[in-house]
Amino acid sequence: MNAGLHELPLVFFTVLAQSAVGATMMTAVYLLCGKSPSPQRYRVVRLFFIPLLLLGLGFAASVLHLGSPWRAFNALNRIGSSALSNEIAAGAVFFLLTGIYWLLHMLKKMPVVLDKIWLLLLMSSGIVFIYTMSSVYLISTVPTWNNGYTAAAFMLTAVIAGFTLAYALLRFGGVEPASLRPVLWLLLLALLLSVLLAISQAFSLADIQTSVQKATALIPHYSQMVMLKIMLLFAGLGLLYYSVRNPRLAALLLCSSVALMLAAELLGRILFYGLHMTSGTAIAG
């Protein structure tokens, strides 16, 4: 657990960035498929500023980890051969595409013919960004990270925290809850998948050990922390459902739900970094 706490800048970067990607992509899907009137569409696009802000905060946290912004620029020298360089480049492209899209709409300068094409490019760059983020941690000498659980966890963060944020933003943008019902079902499915993956990963840790260290000994209270994360996730989802039935408290319930989902994913990411171990000369199991 201490290792996870020592990597708090990376915890915040990965969770905030993935949440921003998920929220932007979910909102982009609504804009592509929805038939909302122009004033409501403008309100929804205006709220793109919130994922952009989260992404900006995430990048700021990553700079704290690197120690200097110049190191991030230096890392770009190895695009194509370095997973870290690819991650920084993909994040910059996603940020620029989202920011320019938002700015053009705010200035009312977005050409109609480019709108949907831009959204598709934005979504594609978001997927690439999350893929490159997970690739950074697929290290052969770190058996607790070098598996499918890493990519699945990163993608689920984008879906769970990101879609929850998108749901709240769309509601604040004036979209009726009935139009967003599929998002709630997607979130429920994602939460159930998250539980199954957490159980499966907990069992898999028993098979990972080196001559000097066991994966199960890295975080003594791992099971309890995972249970706390699951409780936070379902509490957050419950508040989303309740916000539909209680319009008077909808704003408070939506904000509380986003906060709980983010807290759950931050906790899960601290556990992820707490599981860091190197294989040494041999891995048993």
PDB file of C-alpha atoms in Angstrom:
ATOM      1  CA  MET A   1       0.000   0.000   0.000  1.00  0.00           C
ATOM      2  CA  ASN A   2       2.900   2.357   0.766  1.00  0.00           C
ATOM      3  CA  ALA A   3       4.168   1.952  -2.794  1.00  0.00           C
ATOM      4  CA  GLY A   4       0.771   3.068  -4.061  1.00  0.00           C
ATOM      5  CA  LEU A   5       0.782   6.146  -1.836  1.00  0.00           C
ATOM      6  CA  HIS A   6       4.263   7.054  -3.041  1.00  0.00           C
ATOM      7  CA  GLU A   7       2.924   7.202  -6.602  1.00  0.00           C
ATOM      8  CA  LEU A   8       0.024   9.584  -5.918  1.00  0.00           C
ATOM      9  CA  PRO A   9       0.899  11.870  -8.873  1.00  0.00           C
ATOM     10  CA  LEU A  10       0.555   8.877 -11.222  1.00  0.00           C
ATOM     11  CA  VAL A  11      -2.593   7.752  -9.414  1.00  0.00           C
ATOM     12  CA  PHE A  12      -4.231  11.117 -10.080  1.00  0.00           C
ATOM     13  CA  PHE A  13      -2.892  11.365 -13.626  1.00  0.00           C
ATOM     14  CA  THR A  14      -4.137   7.974 -14.783  1.00  0.00           C
ATOM     15  CA  VAL A  15      -7.540   8.150 -13.074  1.00  0.00           C
ATOM     16  CA  LEU A  16      -8.306  11.756 -14.052  1.00  0.00           C
ATOM     17  CA  ALA A  17      -7.079  11.271 -17.628  1.00  0.00           C
ATOM     18  CA  GLN A  18      -9.039   8.052 -18.121  1.00  0.00           C
ATOM     19  CA  SER A  19     -12.153   9.600 -16.571  1.00  0.00           C
ATOM     20  CA  ALA A  20     -11.828  12.586 -18.901  1.00  0.00           C
ATOM     21  CA  VAL A  21     -11.492  10.283 -21.909  1.00  0.00           C
ATOM     22  CA  GLY A  22     -14.518   8.228 -20.884  1.00  0.00           C
ATOM     23  CA  ALA A  23     -16.658  11.306 -20.244  1.00  0.00           C
ATOM     24  CA  THR A  24     -15.672  12.911 -23.541  1.00  0.00           C
ATOM     25  CA  MET A  25     -16.313   9.738 -25.519  1.00  0.00           C
ATOM     26  CA  MET A  26     -19.713   9.134 -23.935  1.00  0.00           C
ATOM     27  CA  THR A  27     -20.726  12.724 -24.605  1.00  0.00           C
ATOM     28  CA  ALA A  28     -19.431  12.409 -28.175  1.00  0.00           C
ATOM     29  CA  VAL A  29     -21.621   9.330 -28.702  1.00  0.00           C
ATOM     30  CA  TYR A  30     -24.645  11.319 -27.532  1.00  0.00           C
ATOM     31  CA  LEU A  31     -23.790  14.177 -29.900  1.00  0.00           C
ATOM     32  CA  LEU A  32     -23.346  11.737 -32.784  1.00  0.00           C
ATOM     33  CA  CYS A  33     -26.538   9.770 -32.174  1.00  0.00           C
ATOM     34  CA  GLY A  34     -28.808  12.272 -30.437  1.00  0.00           C
ATOM     35  CA  LYS A  35     -31.223  14.607 -32.172  1.00  0.00           C
ATOM     36  CA  SER A  36     -31.208  17.392 -29.607  1.00  0.00           C
ATOM     37  CA  PRO A  37     -32.076  20.969 -30.631  1.00  0.00           C
ATOM     38  CA  SER A  38     -29.174  23.353 -31.308  1.00  0.00           C
ATOM     39  CA  PRO A  39     -29.419  25.300 -27.993  1.00  0.00           C
ATOM     40  CA  GLN A  40     -29.234  22.070 -25.959  1.00  0.00           C
ATOM     41  CA  ARG A  41     -26.406  20.744 -28.130  1.00  0.00           C
ATOM     42  CA  TYR A  42     -24.496  23.968 -27.480  1.00  0.00           C
ATOM     43  CA  ARG A  43     -25.005  23.563 -23.712  1.00  0.00           C
ATOM     44  CA  VAL A  44     -23.726  19.980 -23.859  1.00  0.00           C
ATOM     45  CA  VAL A  45     -20.626  20.907 -25.874  1.00  0.00           C
ATOM     46  CA  ARG A  46     -19.939  23.801 -23.507  1.00  0.00           C
ATOM     47  CA  LEU A  47     -19.632  21.265 -20.675  1.00  0.00           C
ATOM     48  CA  PHE A  48     -16.705  19.619 -22.506  1.00  0.00           C
ATOM     49  CA  PHE A  49     -14.698  22.101 -20.468  1.00  0.00           C
ATOM     50  CA  ILE A  50     -15.044  19.867 -17.392  1.00  0.00           C
ATOM     51  CA  PRO A  51     -13.272  16.793 -18.900  1.00  0.00           C
ATOM     52  CA  LEU A  52     -10.680  19.172 -20.342  1.00  0.00           C
ATOM     53  CA  LEU A  53     -10.100  20.579 -16.862  1.00  0.00           C
ATOM     54  CA  LEU A  54      -9.752  17.070 -15.416  1.00  0.00           C
ATOM     55  CA  LEU A  55      -7.291  16.145 -18.141  1.00  0.00           C
ATOM     56  CA  GLY A  56      -5.311  19.297 -17.485  1.00  0.00           C
ATOM     57  CA  LEU A  57      -5.147  18.487 -13.779  1.00  0.00           C
ATOM     58  CA  GLY A  58      -4.038  14.967 -14.664  1.00  0.00           C
ATOM     59  CA  PHE A  59      -1.212  16.266 -16.828  1.00  0.00           C
ATOM     60  CA  ALA A  60      -0.189  18.646 -14.040  1.00  0.00           C
ATOM     61  CA  ALA A  61       0.018  15.682 -11.652  1.00  0.00           C
ATOM     62  CA  SER A  62       2.146  13.747 -14.146  1.00  0.00           C
ATOM     63  CA  VAL A  63       4.590  16.661 -14.316  1.00  0.00           C
ATOM     64  CA  LEU A  64       4.986  16.389 -10.534  1.00  0.00           C
ATOM     65  CA  HIS A  65       6.010  12.774 -11.054  1.00  0.00           C
ATOM     66  CA  LEU A  66       8.496  13.652 -13.795  1.00  0.00           C
ATOM     67  CA  GLY A  67       9.898  16.532 -11.736  1.00  0.00           C
ATOM     68  CA  SER A  68       9.991  19.012 -14.634  1.00  0.00           C
ATOM     69  CA  PRO A  69       7.872  19.814 -17.718  1.00  0.00           C
ATOM     70  CA  TRP A  70      11.041  19.663 -19.808  1.00  0.00           C
ATOM     71  CA  ARG A  71      11.342  15.951 -19.080  1.00  0.00           C
ATOM     72  CA  ALA A  72       7.950  15.415 -20.700  1.00  0.00           C
ATOM     73  CA  PHE A  73       9.163  17.220 -23.825  1.00  0.00           C
ATOM     74  CA  ASN A  74      12.367  15.157 -23.809  1.00  0.00           C
ATOM     75  CA  ALA A  75      10.314  11.966 -23.584  1.00  0.00           C
ATOM     76  CA  LEU A  76       8.677  12.845 -26.907  1.00  0.00           C
ATOM     77  CA  ASN A  77      12.026  12.211 -28.613  1.00  0.00           C
ATOM     78  CA  ARG A  78      11.318   8.468 -28.620  1.00  0.00           C
ATOM     79  CA  ILE A  79       7.832   8.293 -30.118  1.00  0.00           C
ATOM     80  CA  GLY A  80       7.310   4.864 -31.617  1.00  0.00           C
ATOM     81  CA  SER A  81      10.003   3.156 -29.560  1.00  0.00           C
ATOM     82  CA  SER A  82       9.043   4.206 -26.029  1.00  0.00           C
ATOM     83  CA  ALA A  83       5.689   3.447 -24.381  1.00  0.00           C
ATOM     84  CA  LEU A  84       6.016   6.595 -22.246  1.00  0.00           C
ATOM     85  CA  SER A  85       6.659   8.764 -25.321  1.00  0.00           C
ATOM     86  CA  ASN A  86       3.642   7.226 -27.048  1.00  0.00           C
ATOM     87  CA  GLU A  87       1.488   7.915 -23.987  1.00  0.00           C
ATOM     88  CA  ILE A  88       2.498  11.585 -23.812  1.00  0.00           C
ATOM     89  CA  ALA A  89       1.996  12.062 -27.557  1.00  0.00           C
ATOM     90  CA  ALA A  90      -1.398  10.326 -27.566  1.00  0.00           C
ATOM     91  CA  GLY A  91      -2.529  12.383 -24.567  1.00  0.00           C
ATOM     92  CA  ALA A  92      -1.443  15.619 -26.236  1.00  0.00           C
ATOM     93  CA  VAL A  93      -3.316  14.726 -29.442  1.00  0.00           C
ATOM     94  CA  PHE A  94      -6.495  13.872 -27.516  1.00  0.00           C
ATOM     95  CA  PHE A  95      -6.259  17.075 -25.482  1.00  0.00           C
ATOM     96  CA  LEU A  96      -5.763  19.213 -28.589  1.00  0.00           C
ATOM     97  CA  LEU A  97      -8.588  17.576 -30.536  1.00  0.00           C
ATOM     98  CA  THR A  98     -11.007  17.973 -27.623  1.00  0.00           C
ATOM     99  CA  GLY A  99      -9.885  21.507 -26.797  1.00  0.00           C
ATOM    100  CA  ILE A 100     -10.070  22.780 -30.374  1.00  0.00           C
ATOM    101  CA  TYR A 101     -13.489  21.138 -30.865  1.00  0.00           C
ATOM    102  CA  TRP A 102     -14.782  22.850 -27.727  1.00  0.00           C
ATOM    103  CA  LEU A 103     -13.234  26.211 -28.665  1.00  0.00           C
ATOM    104  CA  LEU A 104     -14.613  26.198 -32.217  1.00  0.00           C
ATOM    105  CA  HIS A 105     -18.100  25.531 -30.883  1.00  0.00           C
ATOM    106  CA  MET A 106     -17.785  28.258 -28.256  1.00  0.00           C
ATOM    107  CA  LEU A 107     -16.768  30.687 -31.025  1.00  0.00           C
ATOM    108  CA  LYS A 108     -19.520  29.248 -33.275  1.00  0.00           C
ATOM    109  CA  LYS A 109     -16.905  28.552 -35.936  1.00  0.00           C
ATOM    110  CA  MET A 110     -17.210  24.750 -36.230  1.00  0.00           C
ATOM    111  CA  PRO A 111     -18.063  23.806 -39.854  1.00  0.00           C
ATOM    112  CA  VAL A 112     -21.129  21.548 -39.902  1.00  0.00           C
ATOM    113  CA  VAL A 113     -19.451  19.178 -42.362  1.00  0.00           C
ATOM    114  CA  LEU A 114     -16.558  18.601 -39.923  1.00  0.00           C
ATOM    115  CA  ASP A 115     -18.538  18.193 -36.712  1.00  0.00           C
ATOM    116  CA  LYS A 116     -19.211  14.447 -36.803  1.00  0.00           C
ATOM    117  CA  ILE A 117     -15.878  13.622 -38.428  1.00  0.00           C
ATOM    118  CA  TRP A 118     -14.126  15.544 -35.644  1.00  0.00           C
ATOM    119  CA  LEU A 119     -16.070  13.650 -32.985  1.00  0.00           C
ATOM    120  CA  LEU A 120     -15.051  10.313 -34.529  1.00  0.00           C
ATOM    121  CA  LEU A 121     -11.400  11.393 -34.594  1.00  0.00           C
ATOM    122  CA  LEU A 122     -11.699  12.543 -30.997  1.00  0.00           C
ATOM    123  CA  MET A 123     -13.117   9.185 -29.896  1.00  0.00           C
ATOM    124  CA  SER A 124     -10.447   7.256 -31.799  1.00  0.00           C
ATOM    125  CA  SER A 125      -7.677   9.308 -30.198  1.00  0.00           C
ATOM    126  CA  GLY A 126      -9.210   8.631 -26.767  1.00  0.00           C
ATOM    127  CA  ILE A 127      -9.044   4.882 -27.316  1.00  0.00           C
ATOM    128  CA  VAL A 128      -5.423   5.167 -28.459  1.00  0.00           C
ATOM    129  CA  PHE A 129      -4.602   7.278 -25.390  1.00  0.00           C
ATOM    130  CA  ILE A 130      -5.956   4.672 -22.956  1.00  0.00           C
ATOM    131  CA  TYR A 131      -4.197   1.886 -24.870  1.00  0.00           C
ATOM    132  CA  THR A 132      -0.859   3.696 -24.679  1.00  0.00           C
ATOM    133  CA  MET A 133      -1.389   4.362 -20.959  1.00  0.00           C
ATOM    134  CA  SER A 134      -1.851   0.672 -20.244  1.00  0.00           C
ATOM    135  CA  SER A 135       1.125  -0.224 -22.453  1.00  0.00           C
ATOM    136  CA  VAL A 136       3.445   1.742 -20.155  1.00  0.00           C
ATOM    137  CA  TYR A 137       2.770  -0.791 -17.378  1.00  0.00           C
ATOM    138  CA  LEU A 138       3.035  -4.006 -19.384  1.00  0.00           C
ATOM    139  CA  ILE A 139       6.577  -4.649 -18.172  1.00  0.00           C
ATOM    140  CA  SER A 140       7.907  -8.197 -18.345  1.00  0.00           C
ATOM    141  CA  THR A 141       9.814  -7.805 -15.066  1.00  0.00           C
ATOM    142  CA  VAL A 142       6.680  -6.709 -13.149  1.00  0.00           C
ATOM    143  CA  PRO A 143       4.463  -9.834 -13.139  1.00  0.00           C
ATOM    144  CA  THR A 144       1.684  -8.174 -11.108  1.00  0.00           C
ATOM    145  CA  TRP A 145       1.190  -5.605 -13.895  1.00  0.00           C
ATOM    146  CA  ASN A 146       2.162  -7.527 -17.016  1.00  0.00           C
ATOM    147  CA  ASN A 147      -1.249  -9.108 -17.636  1.00  0.00           C
ATOM    148  CA  GLY A 148      -4.701  -8.409 -19.008  1.00  0.00           C
ATOM    149  CA  TYR A 149      -5.949  -7.032 -15.682  1.00  0.00           C
ATOM    150  CA  THR A 150      -3.999  -3.806 -16.247  1.00  0.00           C
ATOM    151  CA  ALA A 151      -5.616  -2.930 -19.577  1.00  0.00           C
ATOM    152  CA  ALA A 152      -9.035  -4.016 -18.279  1.00  0.00           C
ATOM    153  CA  ALA A 153      -8.705  -1.850 -15.148  1.00  0.00           C
ATOM    154  CA  PHE A 154      -7.705   1.218 -17.154  1.00  0.00           C
ATOM    155  CA  MET A 155     -10.580   0.765 -19.585  1.00  0.00           C
ATOM    156  CA  LEU A 156     -13.069   0.178 -16.765  1.00  0.00           C
ATOM    157  CA  THR A 157     -11.970   3.389 -15.071  1.00  0.00           C
ATOM    158  CA  ALA A 158     -12.770   5.263 -18.283  1.00  0.00           C
ATOM    159  CA  VAL A 159     -16.182   3.606 -18.435  1.00  0.00           C
ATOM    160  CA  ILE A 160     -17.154   3.756 -14.761  1.00  0.00           C
ATOM    161  CA  ALA A 161     -15.846   7.165 -13.700  1.00  0.00           C
ATOM    162  CA  GLY A 162     -16.007   8.656 -17.197  1.00  0.00           C
ATOM    163  CA  PHE A 163     -19.548   7.577 -18.056  1.00  0.00           C
ATOM    164  CA  THR A 164     -20.768   8.679 -14.617  1.00  0.00           C
ATOM    165  CA  LEU A 165     -19.282  12.123 -15.226  1.00  0.00           C
ATOM    166  CA  ALA A 166     -20.774  12.206 -18.734  1.00  0.00           C
ATOM    167  CA  TYR A 167     -24.195  11.232 -17.359  1.00  0.00           C
ATOM    168  CA  ALA A 168     -24.040  14.074 -14.846  1.00  0.00           C
ATOM    169  CA  LEU A 169     -22.850  16.585 -17.434  1.00  0.00           C
ATOM    170  CA  LEU A 170     -25.570  15.601 -19.902  1.00  0.00           C
ATOM    171  CA  ARG A 171     -28.180  15.970 -17.174  1.00  0.00           C
ATOM    172  CA  PHE A 172     -26.795  19.417 -16.339  1.00  0.00           C
ATOM    173  CA  GLY A 173     -26.927  20.145 -20.067  1.00  0.00           C
ATOM    174  CA  GLY A 174     -30.683  19.626 -20.053  1.00  0.00           C
ATOM    175  CA  VAL A 175     -30.870  16.073 -21.411  1.00  0.00           C
ATOM    176  CA  GLU A 176     -33.848  14.140 -20.058  1.00  0.00           C
ATOM    177  CA  PRO A 177     -33.069  11.113 -17.811  1.00  0.00           C
ATOM    178  CA  ALA A 178     -35.177   8.841 -20.037  1.00  0.00           C
ATOM    179  CA  SER A 179     -32.769   9.459 -22.930  1.00  0.00           C
ATOM    180  CA  LEU A 180     -29.836   8.414 -20.768  1.00  0.00           C
ATOM    181  CA  ARG A 181     -31.262   5.182 -19.354  1.00  0.00           C
ATOM    182  CA  PRO A 182     -28.878   3.003 -21.461  1.00  0.00           C
ATOM    183  CA  VAL A 183     -25.937   4.706 -19.728  1.00  0.00           C
ATOM    184  CA  LEU A 184     -27.178   3.459 -16.345  1.00  0.00           C
ATOM    185  CA  TRP A 185     -27.388  -0.093 -17.661  1.00  0.00           C
ATOM    186  CA  LEU A 186     -23.894   0.179 -19.126  1.00  0.00           C
ATOM    187  CA  LEU A 187     -22.606   1.384 -15.775  1.00  0.00           C
ATOM    188  CA  LEU A 188     -24.267  -1.502 -13.945  1.00  0.00           C
ATOM    189  CA  LEU A 189     -22.686  -3.951 -16.392  1.00  0.00           C
ATOM    190  CA  ALA A 190     -19.281  -2.282 -15.961  1.00  0.00           C
ATOM    191  CA  LEU A 191     -19.555  -2.489 -12.171  1.00  0.00           C
ATOM    192  CA  LEU A 192     -20.415  -6.179 -12.284  1.00  0.00           C
ATOM    193  CA  LEU A 193     -17.473  -6.785 -14.615  1.00  0.00           C
ATOM    194  CA  SER A 194     -15.240  -4.824 -12.238  1.00  0.00           C
ATOM    195  CA  VAL A 195     -16.286  -7.074  -9.346  1.00  0.00           C
ATOM    196  CA  LEU A 196     -15.579 -10.232 -11.355  1.00  0.00           C
ATOM    197  CA  LEU A 197     -12.161  -8.948 -12.410  1.00  0.00           C
ATOM    198  CA  ALA A 198     -11.302  -7.966  -8.831  1.00  0.00           C
ATOM    199  CA  ILE A 199     -12.150 -11.461  -7.585  1.00  0.00           C
ATOM    200  CA  SER A 200     -10.235 -13.114 -10.415  1.00  0.00           C
ATOM    201  CA  GLN A 201      -7.177 -10.921  -9.852  1.00  0.00           C
ATOM    202  CA  ALA A 202      -7.207 -11.580  -6.105  1.00  0.00           C
ATOM    203  CA  PHE A 203      -6.969 -15.318  -6.797  1.00  0.00           C
ATOM    204  CA  SER A 204      -4.263 -14.819  -9.444  1.00  0.00           C
ATOM    205  CA  LEU A 205      -2.000 -12.985  -6.979  1.00  0.00           C
ATOM    206  CA  ALA A 206      -1.505 -16.228  -5.052  1.00  0.00           C
ATOM    207  CA  ASP A 207       0.352 -17.645  -8.080  1.00  0.00           C
ATOM    208  CA  ILE A 208       2.836 -14.777  -8.334  1.00  0.00           C
ATOM    209  CA  GLN A 209       5.990 -14.872  -6.248  1.00  0.00           C
ATOM    210  CA  THR A 210       9.724 -14.555  -6.556  1.00  0.00           C
ATOM    211  CA  SER A 211      12.540 -16.032  -4.517  1.00  0.00           C
ATOM    212  CA  VAL A 212      12.247 -13.100  -2.087  1.00  0.00           C
ATOM    213  CA  GLN A 213       8.662 -11.843  -2.314  1.00  0.00           C
ATOM    214  CA  LYS A 214       5.027 -12.931  -2.611  1.00  0.00           C
ATOM    215  CA  ALA A 215       2.441 -10.776  -4.367  1.00  0.00           C
ATOM    216  CA  THR A 216      -0.127 -11.513  -1.653  1.00  0.00           C
ATOM    217  CA  ALA A 217       2.185  -9.963   0.953  1.00  0.00           C
ATOM    218  CA  LEU A 218       2.471  -6.607  -0.827  1.00  0.00           C
ATOM    219  CA  ILE A 219      -0.823  -5.235   0.538  1.00  0.00           C
ATOM    220  CA  PRO A 220      -1.862  -6.971   3.798  1.00  0.00           C
ATOM    221  CA  HIS A 221      -5.432  -5.614   3.713  1.00  0.00           C
ATOM    222  CA  TYR A 222      -5.926  -5.971  -0.038  1.00  0.00           C
ATOM    223  CA  SER A 223      -9.288  -7.779   0.160  1.00  0.00           C
ATOM    224  CA  GLN A 224     -10.754  -5.207   2.544  1.00  0.00           C
ATOM    225  CA  MET A 225      -9.617  -2.340   0.320  1.00  0.00           C
ATOM    226  CA  VAL A 226     -11.154  -3.989  -2.746  1.00  0.00           C
ATOM    227  CA  MET A 227     -14.431  -4.448  -0.871  1.00  0.00           C
ATOM    228  CA  LEU A 228     -14.391  -0.758   0.097  1.00  0.00           C
ATOM    229  CA  LYS A 229     -13.870   0.170  -3.542  1.00  0.00           C
ATOM    230  CA  ILE A 230     -16.813  -2.000  -4.621  1.00  0.00           C
ATOM    231  CA  MET A 231     -19.047  -0.471  -1.944  1.00  0.00           C
ATOM    232  CA  LEU A 232     -18.150   3.045  -3.117  1.00  0.00           C
ATOM    233  CA  LEU A 233     -18.894   2.100  -6.726  1.00  0.00           C
ATOM    234  CA  PHE A 234     -22.343   0.711  -5.998  1.00  0.00           C
ATOM    235  CA  ALA A 235     -23.149   3.621  -3.680  1.00  0.00           C
ATOM    236  CA  GLY A 236     -22.277   5.984  -6.529  1.00  0.00           C
ATOM    237  CA  LEU A 237     -24.456   4.059  -8.971  1.00  0.00           C
ATOM    238  CA  GLY A 238     -27.303   4.038  -6.449  1.00  0.00           C
ATOM    239  CA  LEU A 239     -27.163   7.826  -6.232  1.00  0.00           C
ATOM    240  CA  LEU A 240     -27.425   8.056 -10.024  1.00  0.00           C
ATOM    241  CA  TYR A 241     -30.592   5.968 -10.003  1.00  0.00           C
ATOM    242  CA  TYR A 242     -32.005   7.954  -7.082  1.00  0.00           C
ATOM    243  CA  SER A 243     -31.320  11.261  -8.874  1.00  0.00           C
ATOM    244  CA  VAL A 244     -33.900  10.242 -11.494  1.00  0.00           C
ATOM    245  CA  ARG A 245     -36.571   9.768  -8.812  1.00  0.00           C
ATOM    246  CA  ASN A 246     -35.711  12.908  -6.862  1.00  0.00           C
ATOM    247  CA  PRO A 247     -35.364  15.868  -9.275  1.00  0.00           C
ATOM    248  CA  ARG A 248     -35.149  18.415  -6.438  1.00  0.00           C
ATOM    249  CA  LEU A 249     -31.896  16.900  -5.172  1.00  0.00           C
ATOM    250  CA  ALA A 250     -30.650  15.796  -8.574  1.00  0.00           C
ATOM    251  CA  ALA A 251     -27.714  18.228  -8.727  1.00  0.00           C
ATOM    252  CA  LEU A 252     -26.413  17.200  -5.296  1.00  0.00           C
ATOM    253  CA  LEU A 253     -26.936  13.500  -6.003  1.00  0.00           C
ATOM    254  CA  LEU A 254     -25.191  13.674  -9.383  1.00  0.00           C
ATOM    255  CA  CYS A 255     -22.154  15.501  -7.951  1.00  0.00           C
ATOM    256  CA  SER A 256     -21.981  13.067  -5.027  1.00  0.00           C
ATOM    257  CA  SER A 257     -22.141  10.117  -7.402  1.00  0.00           C
ATOM    258  CA  VAL A 258     -19.240  11.444  -9.489  1.00  0.00           C
ATOM    259  CA  ALA A 259     -17.220  12.053  -6.305  1.00  0.00           C
ATOM    260  CA  LEU A 260     -17.838   8.490  -5.051  1.00  0.00           C
ATOM    261  CA  MET A 261     -16.937   6.922  -8.398  1.00  0.00           C
ATOM    262  CA  LEU A 262     -13.723   8.937  -8.613  1.00  0.00           C
ATOM    263  CA  ALA A 263     -12.842   8.067  -5.005  1.00  0.00           C
ATOM    264  CA  ALA A 264     -13.399   4.366  -5.737  1.00  0.00           C
ATOM    265  CA  GLU A 265     -11.205   4.455  -8.839  1.00  0.00           C
ATOM    266  CA  LEU A 266      -8.488   6.415  -7.028  1.00  0.00           C
ATOM    267  CA  LEU A 267      -8.480   3.786  -4.291  1.00  0.00           C
ATOM    268  CA  GLY A 268      -8.272   1.024  -6.883  1.00  0.00           C
ATOM    269  CA  ARG A 269      -5.353   2.748  -8.587  1.00  0.00           C
ATOM    270  CA  ILE A 270      -3.494   3.123  -5.275  1.00  0.00           C
ATOM    271  CA  LEU A 271      -3.874  -0.643  -4.861  1.00  0.00           C
ATOM    272  CA  PHE A 272      -2.588  -1.122  -8.405  1.00  0.00           C
ATOM    273  CA  TYR A 273       0.621   0.790  -7.699  1.00  0.00           C
ATOM    274  CA  GLY A 274       0.898  -0.930  -4.329  1.00  0.00           C
ATOM    275  CA  LEU A 275       1.151  -4.249  -6.184  1.00  0.00           C
ATOM    276  CA  HIS A 276       4.390  -3.239  -7.883  1.00  0.00           C
ATOM    277  CA  MET A 277       7.066  -5.906  -7.632  1.00  0.00           C
ATOM    278  CA  THR A 278       9.976  -7.027  -9.776  1.00  0.00           C
ATOM    279  CA  SER A 279      10.462 -10.618 -10.809  1.00  0.00           C
ATOM    280  CA  GLY A 280      14.175 -10.805 -10.022  1.00  0.00           C
ATOM    281  CA  THR A 281      15.706 -13.972 -11.353  1.00  0.00           C
ATOM    282  CA  ALA A 282      12.655 -16.255 -11.239  1.00  0.00           C
ATOM    283  CA  ILE A 283       8.896 -16.321 -10.874  1.00  0.00           C
ATOM    284  CA  ALA A 284       7.159 -19.267  -9.298  1.00  0.00           C
ATOM    285  CA  GLY A 285       3.567 -20.217  -9.811  1.00  0.00           C
TER     286      GLY A 285
END
